[in-house]
Amino acid sequence: MTATMLVLCANAQERHRAIQLDDVQVVAARRLKDVGIEKTTIDTLILHDNISLSVADILSKNSTLFVKSYGRATEATAEFRGTSPSHTQVTWNGMKINSPMLGTLDFSTIPAYFIDETNLYHGASSISITGGGLGGAVEMITKPITSEGLHAQYVQGIGSFDTYDQFLRLTYKRERWSASTRIVYSTSDNRYTYTNYDKKVDVRDEQGNIIESYHPEEKNKSGYFDDVHALQEVHYNAGNGNRLGLNVWYTHSKRGLPFLSVDYKDDSDFKNEQNNDALRSVLSWQSIHEGWTLSTKAGYIYNQMAYDYFTTRQNATNNITKSNSYTNTAFLSASHDWNISENLMLTSGFSTYYNHVKSSDKSPFHIGDNFNLGRWDTDVNLQLRWRPINALSLSGIIREEVHGNDWVAPIPAAFADIIIYKPWNLVLKASIAQNYRYPSMDDLYFQPGGNPNLNPEKGFTYDMGIEFAIKQKRYTLKGNVSAFDSHIKDWILWTPNPKGFWEPSNVKKVHNYGIEATIGGEAMMAKDLKLTAQANYAYTPSKNIGEDMNSNDASYGKQLCYVPKHSSNLNARLQWRSWTMGCQWCYYSERFTTTSNEVSYITGELKPYYMTDCSLEKAFTLSKLNASVKGVVNNVFNSEYVTVLSHPMPRRNYEIYLTIKL
Amino acid sequence: MLLLASVLITACSDSIGGGEEEKVASAEGGVFILCEGNFNAGNATLSYYDPMKKNVENGVFRRANDRKLGDTGQSITIYGNTAYIAVENSGIVWGMDTETFKVKGQITAASNTNIINPRYVHKVSDTKAYVTDLYAHYINIFNPQTFQYTGSISVEEAANNGYCSTEEMVQHGKYVFTNCWSYSNKILVIDTEQDKVVESITLTSWQPKSMKIDKNGKLWVITDGGYSTSEDSFGDNVPHLYRIDADTRSIELDQPLSTDDANVQIAMNASSDTLYIINNDVYRMSINEAKMPSQPFILAPVDNNGTRHKLYGIGVNPKNSEVYVADAVDYRQAGVVYRYAADGSLIDHFKVGITPNHFAFSDKASGNVPEGNENNNENENNKLERALVSKIFEYMPAPGHQVNGYTVVGDFIHDGATMEEACDSVLSHFKHQQMVSLGAQGGYLIAGFDHNVTNSNGDYDLAIKGNPYSYQSEPGIVWVMKDENGDGLPNDTWYELAGSEYGTENETLDYAITYYKPSTPFADIRWTDNQGGEGIVPYMSAWNKHESYWQDWVPTEDSPEGPCHTFYGSRLKDTHTYENGYTMEPPFDWGYADNDGKDYFKNDAFDKSGAKCYFKLSNAVTRDGKPANLDYINFVKIQTAQTGHSPNLGEISTEVHGIWDCHASSRGLTP
């Protein structure tokens, strides 16, 4: 028996000895389509690091984006370059999935295992895929499978706070057809313990004198979640350049909204819950020919979101507040790439969305329908790319958007890149653009308060940067640094009116500028020992330069709320034979909670924090079965921290995953 | 390795709390400002302002208690030396000591209660307080001393479209009234003996938002009118102002107001006869007026570029009718509070926490009884009434803008009144502990008891209520008389109660001052004295718009300058200063009425509800300065002691709210 095991282990070691450096794309092979584009790619290896991660977790640990998260499996939005979450446009297989009602996307609802590649388009570069991304755009892609035959993968995760993650993937590919089914089911009580510094318990004697006071240990109340996702994909490759694909993604999610650390209510009496049912589907047809490619897509999104706050006291359910929204989106797009010559390419595109939103709520301020409206959002664009000489490439994009009956001013963008030193693939890149974000349907129509007279937010941005990629025998090194400067006018801000409800208006003007830098690479430290590392850093002063609200307004020139000036992260992975050790470290500088950046209040700033997560994985091969066991320690140093006021985060916690592949 | 080590160190220092409990000093007459904070951020804070030093301390609750106030601070109400702070989205009502800012106790939305989002606290008695609620279908009841939850009152019938929000509370007799704001047009009437809703009053417009009760038992209610937008509406969006009789529960006045986007709120002054309404600007109206004035009393601040500030909250200091209003700026940064004098002139402005919305006024010395709370101490009041003087023999005010027709209070004596009528009005004011001004130097009143006030030979024997502050004392000299001839009239010998300045250069005995009746309207009133001095009592229309500050019932004598009147008594040195628009009127050490000296305090044995100046009959002196050794007295005379006036406050005039026998309550009375 022992002998057999040894043999098996030896086999496993043999197979895992093929550790080698990844390829580096050389500038000579750069796609014309990527001219001047500031793009960061997050690959499958990172996205599929572990099953319990959402795209929000991935972005916060592997990019320069700032992810504002309210906690584990609670709302998380992502911001580029110190802008707002609604300035991040998000596409999934070519279809925008920002909520037309809110303008934002909750990245915590997207399991990273469902995405095979994520591209981040920073600043002006987002215009190459969509308008409205005043900060940038996130492109999420699922890819057709490549391995023939029937395969299965099952992952079982068990984590602290009664967290269970199950993932099943079945794939089948034969000749021209391929199909993939992925299912994730995640549940957690999520009742982690934290020391509540926002409360203090007084112990009194019989005379009422305090004999002792202490900050209580409390549980995270109402942080539970119960999410199921299923993704079905079918692809057909006709072999003559025509490809058909269908992606259907269904989500059912029930999540408690965690109580604040200053809430004295009992979670056995109150439920504050978010229920979401969403179906997103895209049917695509791509026709690739010599000299031209035509891509067409049709899609449909159904999204029902309900927030219920109710009490179950006296054994009866009484609604306190309630809000419901139903969104139906139909989508159609076509894009044509025409390679006029080897160095000249013209892309023309068209997309249209019909968004219908029905939203209602019950609150002390409003009971009934907020609105029940449909709107066409249409975009046409022309993109010309030209490489006049080998070292220089130029491109220009113009977009025109129509929202309802409103024609937004044209969105122009220009890009250039110059190869400076070929052996290092050293390229200088620059771009400039004017961009507009059209108000969301809540901004315009929410009742009471919606403002139909809002103007689109207007952004002007330019940036410049260098990137390089070096490959040597024992290591690869690549990176980029870019500086950006951007002005956003007519920034939409919701403020309470004297009657108590909130109203949006085009009041703010914001100046964002700064630096984004990424450096990463791989090194063969020894035979079978590979180190992979990537570091990201962003310096994003993001200042309000709008007109003062009145003479008491002290927010001019101050950093926007919750936007850190400095953020950075570092990921390192060490592979030795069948062992993989990973470490992720991230840092955010202080974030202000007031527009005037008050630091005299205890609640005025959130302290900088560092977060370190580590994992260790061991892979096994048993006959046809590949398996691995992975242990993860999150918040290794047991930090006590908050990312949003009064929302304490979990301290050190553990997860273990068992993966079986057939 | 180095990297890891540095991470370890920084990780350990990455603490999010665990501060110290700090000692924060309270001050006399301090003002608490509750700052709501942002919903769901848990950043409500409490600021504390010292009007004397013009100093504000922010975040005092957190600093004193090392814990956060909570999420969405709604109201702060002071009873005695406890502030009850309702923090609605945290589901907690804190009881906080107003002097130490330390938590005394709390009542939370625990499972055994019906509390969800507490809004306001009203103390019904020493053992019973009500808490209204935005979401619960109940008003909850707790013991304000022990913070024990004791029950709830169902308010289901207030429901309109599902909400039963109950808001502010006022009490009239045994009934507590509360306005139901969200989607409602009801005022509920609660019988405090049964703890039950017994009736409701239906208004003609939606969403009553704020309510106060005046001295005549009339409810003043303001609605916000619901909302109306191009797409949706509930109500007509027009605020209405109502006056409702608390006894008959009938609506006596219903005035639609002109603006539609205001944060309407009402405040009432201490004598419950003047309303302050915030409706974009601040309006002030006497309870006798039939409609809200069209001209604001205080305009919302306007910047040089024409930007008009939005005012968010209002509070009126019951001690001196100073008005506090709040500007929340953008609701995401420090708000600003503006403090205005009783005449509407700006005194100060200062930064507080996020979204200041509610004010409460404490008096360290007195333990202020807040507005709407007159009935809480009914037994105490009966006791006080027995100890009060029973008759006013003379009310002889010297000229002064606060004597009659004072803008803040209005007329209290009608035109052409006789001395007898004037005296009756004074007694009526004393019964409600309301202000009576003696006018400038020499002005006086003579009051008598229906019993002998015994000289305890060392203890305090008399209590006289005024409205002094350490920065605004207007001392009056007190004289006493024994009814030696037993005719019940003050026709015997007056003895001065020597105070701290008696026998020093600060006091002039045998002082006489003559005021000359003006011959033209709106004129200053000239005076001369027997020391060769002269001066004026200025005419100040901002304070009092009457044509003349000469009162009809004050007799005149002839003089070469025309009709005049001479007052005789003693004089204290004028010590006031005026600098940069602020007047300082410091107190003397002890022994004077309306003086914030050592003998101005709350005497638990006599009156635990409010501060008064206390006097010992053993200090009575004869004309030649010797102890008078009176065994008892029957009559009291109080006279304004200082000459002088300041540009913003006018003449120094002693104010009196009542004169009591300190022993009446402890031994019972025999007429």
Short mmCIF file of N, CA, C and O in Angstrom, two decimals, chain A residues 197-198 200 202 204 215 260 262-266 269 313-314 320-321 362-367 447 496 498-499 549-554 561 585 594-596 598 601 603 608-610 637 640-641 645-646, chain B residues 7-8 10 14 16 18 21 41 66-68 89-90 94 103-104 109-111 113-115 135 161 163 182-183 224 226-227 229 231-232 237 260-261 263 303 307 309 327 330-334 338 352-353:
data_model
loop_
_atom_site.label_atom_id
_atom_site.label_comp_id
_atom_site.label_asym_id
_atom_site.label_seq_id
_atom_site.Cartn_x
_atom_site.Cartn_y
_atom_site.Cartn_z
N TYR A 197 -15.75 48.32 19.15
CA TYR A 197 -15.24 49.54 19.78
C TYR A 197 -16.26 50.68 19.72
O TYR A 197 -16.04 51.73 20.29
N ASP A 198 -17.34 50.46 19.00
CA ASP A 198 -18.36 51.50 18.91
C ASP A 198 -19.37 51.40 20.05
O ASP A 198 -20.22 52.26 20.22
N LYS A 200 -19.92 50.15 24.32
CA LYS A 200 -19.23 49.84 25.57
C LYS A 200 -20.30 49.41 26.57
O LYS A 200 -21.35 50.04 26.66
N ASP A 202 -21.47 48.93 30.35
CA ASP A 202 -21.19 49.36 31.72
C ASP A 202 -21.75 48.33 32.69
O ASP A 202 -22.92 47.96 32.59
N ARG A 204 -22.80 47.83 36.42
CA ARG A 204 -23.10 48.70 37.56
C ARG A 204 -23.38 47.90 38.81
O ARG A 204 -23.89 46.77 38.73
N HIS A 215 -15.51 47.08 25.96
CA HIS A 215 -16.04 46.98 24.60
C HIS A 215 -16.44 45.52 24.36
O HIS A 215 -15.60 44.63 24.50
N LEU A 260 -25.38 47.44 11.56
CA LEU A 260 -24.27 48.33 11.88
C LEU A 260 -23.70 47.97 13.25
O LEU A 260 -24.40 47.42 14.11
N VAL A 262 -23.29 49.96 15.45
CA VAL A 262 -23.97 50.81 16.44
C VAL A 262 -25.46 50.48 16.54
O VAL A 262 -26.24 51.26 17.07
N ASP A 263 -25.84 49.33 16.02
CA ASP A 263 -27.25 48.95 16.08
C ASP A 263 -27.49 48.16 17.36
O ASP A 263 -26.76 47.21 17.64
N TYR A 264 -28.50 48.56 18.12
CA TYR A 264 -28.77 47.88 19.39
C TYR A 264 -29.96 46.93 19.27
O TYR A 264 -30.42 46.38 20.25
N LYS A 265 -30.44 46.74 18.05
CA LYS A 265 -31.57 45.83 17.88
C LYS A 265 -31.06 44.39 17.88
O LYS A 265 -29.88 44.11 17.72
N ASP A 266 -32.01 43.50 18.06
CA ASP A 266 -31.68 42.10 18.14
C ASP A 266 -31.99 41.47 16.79
O ASP A 266 -33.10 41.62 16.27
N ASP A 269 -35.18 39.55 16.02
CA ASP A 269 -36.45 40.27 15.84
C ASP A 269 -36.56 40.96 14.49
O ASP A 269 -37.64 41.34 14.08
N ARG A 313 -41.31 40.37 15.37
CA ARG A 313 -41.76 40.41 16.76
C ARG A 313 -43.23 40.01 16.86
O ARG A 313 -43.98 40.22 15.93
N GLN A 314 -43.58 39.50 17.99
CA GLN A 314 -44.95 39.03 18.25
C GLN A 314 -45.37 37.99 17.21
O GLN A 314 -46.53 37.90 16.83
N ILE A 320 -41.18 46.95 7.53
CA ILE A 320 -40.79 48.29 7.96
C ILE A 320 -40.50 49.11 6.71
O ILE A 320 -41.17 50.07 6.43
N THR A 321 -39.51 48.67 5.97
CA THR A 321 -39.33 49.28 4.65
C THR A 321 -39.18 48.16 3.64
O THR A 321 -38.81 47.04 3.98
N LYS A 362 -41.57 51.21 -0.19
CA LYS A 362 -42.37 51.64 0.96
C LYS A 362 -41.38 52.15 1.99
O LYS A 362 -40.52 51.41 2.45
N SER A 363 -41.48 53.43 2.25
CA SER A 363 -40.63 54.02 3.26
C SER A 363 -41.42 55.17 3.87
O SER A 363 -42.44 55.56 3.32
N PRO A 364 -40.96 55.71 4.99
CA PRO A 364 -41.72 56.82 5.57
C PRO A 364 -41.80 58.01 4.63
O PRO A 364 -42.66 58.86 4.77
N PHE A 365 -40.89 58.08 3.66
CA PHE A 365 -40.88 59.21 2.75
C PHE A 365 -41.72 58.97 1.51
O PHE A 365 -42.13 59.89 0.84
N HIS A 366 -41.90 57.70 1.19
CA HIS A 366 -42.59 57.42 -0.06
C HIS A 366 -43.17 56.01 -0.04
O HIS A 366 -42.49 55.06 0.33
N ILE A 367 -44.40 55.89 -0.47
CA ILE A 367 -45.01 54.57 -0.60
C ILE A 367 -45.59 54.48 -2.00
O ILE A 367 -46.34 55.37 -2.44
N GLN A 447 -38.99 58.61 -7.62
CA GLN A 447 -39.99 59.46 -6.96
C GLN A 447 -40.06 59.19 -5.47
O GLN A 447 -40.11 58.04 -5.07
N PRO A 496 -29.93 65.35 0.56
CA PRO A 496 -31.29 65.42 1.09
C PRO A 496 -31.83 66.84 0.93
O PRO A 496 -31.09 67.81 1.10
N PRO A 498 -34.75 69.72 2.24
CA PRO A 498 -35.22 69.97 3.61
C PRO A 498 -36.42 69.12 4.02
O PRO A 498 -36.72 69.00 5.19
N LYS A 499 -37.10 68.53 3.04
CA LYS A 499 -38.24 67.67 3.42
C LYS A 499 -37.79 66.29 3.84
O LYS A 499 -38.59 65.48 4.29
N MET A 549 -21.15 74.89 -1.92
CA MET A 549 -22.59 74.84 -1.64
C MET A 549 -23.04 76.18 -1.05
O MET A 549 -24.05 76.72 -1.41
N ASN A 550 -22.26 76.67 -0.12
CA ASN A 550 -22.42 78.02 0.41
C ASN A 550 -21.12 78.38 1.12
O ASN A 550 -20.16 77.61 1.07
N SER A 551 -21.08 79.52 1.75
CA SER A 551 -19.80 79.98 2.31
C SER A 551 -19.30 79.10 3.45
O SER A 551 -18.15 79.20 3.86
N ASN A 552 -20.14 78.23 3.98
CA ASN A 552 -19.68 77.32 5.02
C ASN A 552 -19.05 76.04 4.46
O ASN A 552 -18.56 75.20 5.21
N ASP A 553 -19.13 75.89 3.15
CA ASP A 553 -18.66 74.65 2.53
C ASP A 553 -17.13 74.61 2.54
O ASP A 553 -16.47 75.49 2.00
N ALA A 554 -16.59 73.61 3.18
CA ALA A 554 -15.13 73.49 3.29
C ALA A 554 -14.62 72.33 2.44
O ALA A 554 -13.56 71.76 2.70
N CYS A 561 -14.90 61.57 -0.71
CA CYS A 561 -15.16 60.61 0.36
C CYS A 561 -14.80 59.20 -0.10
O CYS A 561 -15.12 58.80 -1.23
N TRP A 585 -1.18 40.67 -0.52
CA TRP A 585 -1.03 41.74 0.46
C TRP A 585 -1.61 42.99 -0.15
O TRP A 585 -1.37 43.28 -1.32
N THR A 594 -16.01 62.48 5.24
CA THR A 594 -16.73 63.73 5.02
C THR A 594 -16.11 64.46 3.84
O THR A 594 -14.93 64.30 3.54
N THR A 595 -16.92 65.27 3.18
CA THR A 595 -16.44 65.98 2.00
C THR A 595 -15.39 67.02 2.37
O THR A 595 -14.61 67.43 1.53
N SER A 596 -15.40 67.44 3.63
CA SER A 596 -14.42 68.45 4.05
C SER A 596 -13.18 67.80 4.67
O SER A 596 -12.31 68.49 5.18
N GLU A 598 -12.73 66.14 7.42
CA GLU A 598 -12.54 66.43 8.85
C GLU A 598 -11.74 65.29 9.47
O GLU A 598 -12.07 64.12 9.27
N TYR A 601 -13.07 64.59 13.90
CA TYR A 601 -14.05 63.61 14.36
C TYR A 601 -13.42 62.23 14.35
O TYR A 601 -12.68 61.90 13.45
N THR A 603 -14.99 59.75 13.60
CA THR A 603 -15.56 59.07 12.44
C THR A 603 -15.15 59.74 11.13
O THR A 603 -15.63 59.36 10.08
N PRO A 608 -5.61 53.88 7.59
CA PRO A 608 -5.04 53.02 6.56
C PRO A 608 -5.06 51.57 7.04
O PRO A 608 -5.03 51.33 8.25
N TYR A 609 -5.15 50.64 6.15
CA TYR A 609 -5.03 49.27 6.60
C TYR A 609 -4.28 48.40 5.61
O TYR A 609 -4.18 48.71 4.43
N TYR A 610 -3.72 47.33 6.15
CA TYR A 610 -2.96 46.36 5.38
C TYR A 610 -3.69 45.04 5.53
O TYR A 610 -4.20 44.74 6.60
N PHE A 637 -2.73 38.57 9.80
CA PHE A 637 -2.27 39.24 11.02
C PHE A 637 -3.41 39.66 11.94
O PHE A 637 -3.22 40.44 12.86
N GLU A 640 -7.87 44.36 12.94
CA GLU A 640 -9.23 44.85 13.15
C GLU A 640 -9.36 46.06 12.26
O GLU A 640 -8.59 47.00 12.38
N TYR A 641 -10.30 46.03 11.36
CA TYR A 641 -10.38 47.15 10.42
C TYR A 641 -11.80 47.30 9.90
O TYR A 641 -12.64 46.42 10.05
N LEU A 645 -17.60 53.03 7.36
CA LEU A 645 -17.93 53.34 8.76
C LEU A 645 -18.97 52.37 9.34
O LEU A 645 -19.97 52.07 8.69
N SER A 646 -18.71 51.94 10.54
CA SER A 646 -19.64 51.11 11.30
C SER A 646 -19.90 49.73 10.69
O SER A 646 -20.91 49.11 10.98
N VAL B 7 5.25 44.54 8.00
CA VAL B 7 3.81 44.28 7.91
C VAL B 7 3.26 43.94 9.29
O VAL B 7 2.23 44.43 9.71
N LEU B 8 4.02 43.13 10.01
CA LEU B 8 3.58 42.73 11.34
C LEU B 8 3.40 43.93 12.25
O LEU B 8 2.39 44.08 12.92
N THR B 10 2.97 47.11 11.42
CA THR B 10 1.88 47.98 11.04
C THR B 10 0.54 47.32 11.25
O THR B 10 -0.42 47.97 11.63
N ASP B 14 -2.77 48.78 13.48
CA ASP B 14 -3.96 49.09 12.71
C ASP B 14 -5.22 48.89 13.55
O ASP B 14 -6.00 47.98 13.34
N ILE B 16 -8.82 50.09 15.30
CA ILE B 16 -9.95 50.90 14.86
C ILE B 16 -10.70 51.53 16.01
O ILE B 16 -11.69 52.19 15.82
N GLY B 18 -11.09 51.72 20.66
CA GLY B 18 -10.49 51.54 21.96
C GLY B 18 -9.86 52.82 22.47
O GLY B 18 -8.71 52.84 22.87
N GLU B 21 -11.83 57.33 27.83
CA GLU B 21 -12.93 58.17 28.25
C GLU B 21 -12.33 59.48 28.73
O GLU B 21 -11.45 59.51 29.55
N ALA B 41 -24.21 55.31 8.52
CA ALA B 41 -22.77 55.50 8.73
C ALA B 41 -22.42 55.46 10.21
O ALA B 41 -21.27 55.31 10.57
N ASP B 66 -16.43 56.90 25.42
CA ASP B 66 -15.70 55.93 24.62
C ASP B 66 -16.64 54.95 23.91
O ASP B 66 -16.43 53.75 23.92
N ARG B 67 -17.69 55.49 23.38
CA ARG B 67 -18.61 54.69 22.55
C ARG B 67 -19.32 55.68 21.63
O ARG B 67 -19.42 56.87 21.95
N LYS B 68 -19.78 55.17 20.53
CA LYS B 68 -20.44 56.08 19.58
C LYS B 68 -21.87 56.36 20.03
O LYS B 68 -22.51 55.52 20.65
N ASN B 89 -31.90 55.09 14.21
CA ASN B 89 -31.55 53.88 13.47
C ASN B 89 -30.66 52.93 14.28
O ASN B 89 -30.40 51.82 13.85
N SER B 90 -30.22 53.38 15.44
CA SER B 90 -29.52 52.47 16.34
C SER B 90 -30.49 51.78 17.28
O SER B 90 -30.12 50.84 17.98
N TRP B 94 -30.49 57.14 24.85
CA TRP B 94 -29.49 57.29 25.89
C TRP B 94 -30.01 58.23 26.97
O TRP B 94 -30.66 59.22 26.67
N VAL B 103 -22.91 58.46 30.40
CA VAL B 103 -24.14 57.70 30.23
C VAL B 103 -24.68 57.29 31.59
O VAL B 103 -23.94 56.74 32.41
N LYS B 104 -25.96 57.60 31.83
CA LYS B 104 -26.59 57.16 33.09
C LYS B 104 -27.34 55.86 32.86
O LYS B 104 -27.56 55.09 33.78
N ALA B 109 -33.94 48.91 21.71
CA ALA B 109 -34.98 48.16 20.99
C ALA B 109 -34.77 46.66 21.23
O ALA B 109 -34.66 45.88 20.29
N ALA B 110 -34.70 46.28 22.48
CA ALA B 110 -34.47 44.87 22.81
C ALA B 110 -35.75 44.07 22.54
O ALA B 110 -36.82 44.64 22.30
N SER B 111 -35.60 42.77 22.60
CA SER B 111 -36.72 41.90 22.24
C SER B 111 -37.96 42.09 23.10
O SER B 111 -39.08 41.86 22.64
N THR B 113 -39.22 44.77 24.07
CA THR B 113 -39.85 46.08 23.90
C THR B 113 -40.56 46.14 22.55
O THR B 113 -40.44 45.22 21.75
N ASN B 114 -41.26 47.24 22.34
CA ASN B 114 -41.83 47.49 21.02
C ASN B 114 -41.10 48.64 20.33
O ASN B 114 -41.63 49.27 19.43
N ILE B 115 -39.90 48.89 20.77
CA ILE B 115 -39.14 50.00 20.18
C ILE B 115 -38.50 49.54 18.85
O ILE B 115 -37.97 48.44 18.77
N TYR B 135 -41.26 53.74 13.23
CA TYR B 135 -41.74 52.51 12.59
C TYR B 135 -42.69 51.69 13.46
O TYR B 135 -43.57 51.01 12.94
N ASN B 161 -51.77 54.18 5.27
CA ASN B 161 -50.87 53.50 4.35
C ASN B 161 -49.76 52.74 5.05
O ASN B 161 -48.66 52.63 4.54
N TYR B 163 -47.93 53.26 7.92
CA TYR B 163 -47.04 53.81 8.94
C TYR B 163 -47.82 54.43 10.08
O TYR B 163 -48.90 54.96 9.90
N SER B 182 -45.49 60.61 9.12
CA SER B 182 -45.41 59.95 7.83
C SER B 182 -46.79 59.51 7.33
O SER B 182 -47.46 58.70 7.95
N TYR B 183 -47.19 60.03 6.20
CA TYR B 183 -48.45 59.65 5.54
C TYR B 183 -49.65 59.79 6.47
O TYR B 183 -50.60 59.03 6.38
N ASP B 224 -45.87 69.55 6.88
CA ASP B 224 -45.04 69.85 5.69
C ASP B 224 -45.86 69.72 4.41
O ASP B 224 -45.36 69.98 3.32
N GLY B 226 -46.96 67.14 2.87
CA GLY B 226 -46.66 66.02 1.96
C GLY B 226 -45.68 66.48 0.90
O GLY B 226 -44.91 67.41 1.12
N TYR B 227 -45.70 65.84 -0.24
CA TYR B 227 -44.77 66.23 -1.30
C TYR B 227 -45.51 66.20 -2.62
O TYR B 227 -46.54 65.55 -2.78
N THR B 229 -44.39 66.22 -6.83
CA THR B 229 -43.42 66.41 -7.90
C THR B 229 -44.17 66.27 -9.21
O THR B 229 -45.38 66.02 -9.20
N GLU B 231 -44.20 63.92 -11.19
CA GLU B 231 -44.66 62.57 -11.47
C GLU B 231 -45.53 61.98 -10.36
O GLU B 231 -46.24 61.02 -10.58
N ASP B 232 -45.39 62.52 -9.19
CA ASP B 232 -46.01 61.83 -8.07
C ASP B 232 -46.36 62.86 -7.02
O ASP B 232 -45.70 63.89 -6.90
N ASN B 237 -48.27 69.62 -0.83
CA ASN B 237 -46.93 70.18 -0.71
C ASN B 237 -46.90 71.51 0.03
O ASN B 237 -45.86 72.15 0.10
N ASP B 260 -42.85 75.65 -0.21
CA ASP B 260 -43.17 74.22 -0.28
C ASP B 260 -41.97 73.31 -0.07
O ASP B 260 -42.11 72.11 -0.16
N ASP B 261 -40.80 73.84 0.13
CA ASP B 261 -39.69 72.90 0.25
C ASP B 261 -38.96 73.04 1.57
O ASP B 261 -37.79 72.76 1.68
N ASN B 263 -38.02 72.80 5.64
CA ASN B 263 -37.96 71.88 6.77
C ASN B 263 -38.68 72.57 7.92
O ASN B 263 -38.09 73.23 8.75
N ASP B 303 -24.91 84.54 1.07
CA ASP B 303 -23.50 84.83 0.78
C ASP B 303 -23.39 86.01 -0.17
O ASP B 303 -24.36 86.43 -0.79
N THR B 307 -25.87 83.18 -2.76
CA THR B 307 -26.30 81.84 -2.32
C THR B 307 -26.98 81.94 -0.96
O THR B 307 -26.44 82.51 -0.02
N HIS B 309 -28.34 80.16 2.33
CA HIS B 309 -28.11 78.94 3.09
C HIS B 309 -29.45 78.29 3.41
O HIS B 309 -30.44 78.97 3.61
N ASP B 327 -27.16 75.04 9.77
CA ASP B 327 -26.96 74.93 8.33
C ASP B 327 -26.18 73.62 8.11
O ASP B 327 -25.07 73.46 8.61
N ASP B 330 -23.57 70.54 2.98
CA ASP B 330 -23.89 69.50 1.98
C ASP B 330 -24.27 68.17 2.65
O ASP B 330 -24.34 67.14 2.00
N TYR B 331 -24.50 68.18 3.94
CA TYR B 331 -24.93 66.99 4.71
C TYR B 331 -23.83 65.95 4.83
O TYR B 331 -24.05 64.87 5.33
N ARG B 332 -22.64 66.25 4.32
CA ARG B 332 -21.54 65.28 4.39
C ARG B 332 -20.30 65.91 5.02
O ARG B 332 -19.20 65.42 4.85
N GLN B 333 -20.50 67.03 5.71
CA GLN B 333 -19.36 67.67 6.38
C GLN B 333 -19.89 68.39 7.61
O GLN B 333 -21.09 68.39 7.89
N ALA B 334 -18.96 69.03 8.35
CA ALA B 334 -19.35 69.74 9.55
C ALA B 334 -20.44 70.75 9.24
O ALA B 334 -20.30 71.55 8.32
N TYR B 338 -25.77 78.84 13.81
CA TYR B 338 -25.81 80.29 13.99
C TYR B 338 -26.56 80.60 15.28
O TYR B 338 -27.62 80.05 15.52
N VAL B 352 -20.08 72.39 13.97
CA VAL B 352 -20.42 71.25 14.83
C VAL B 352 -20.21 69.95 14.06
O VAL B 352 -19.31 69.86 13.24
N GLY B 353 -21.05 68.93 14.31
CA GLY B 353 -20.90 67.67 13.61
C GLY B 353 -21.69 67.68 12.30
O GLY B 353 -22.08 68.72 11.80
#
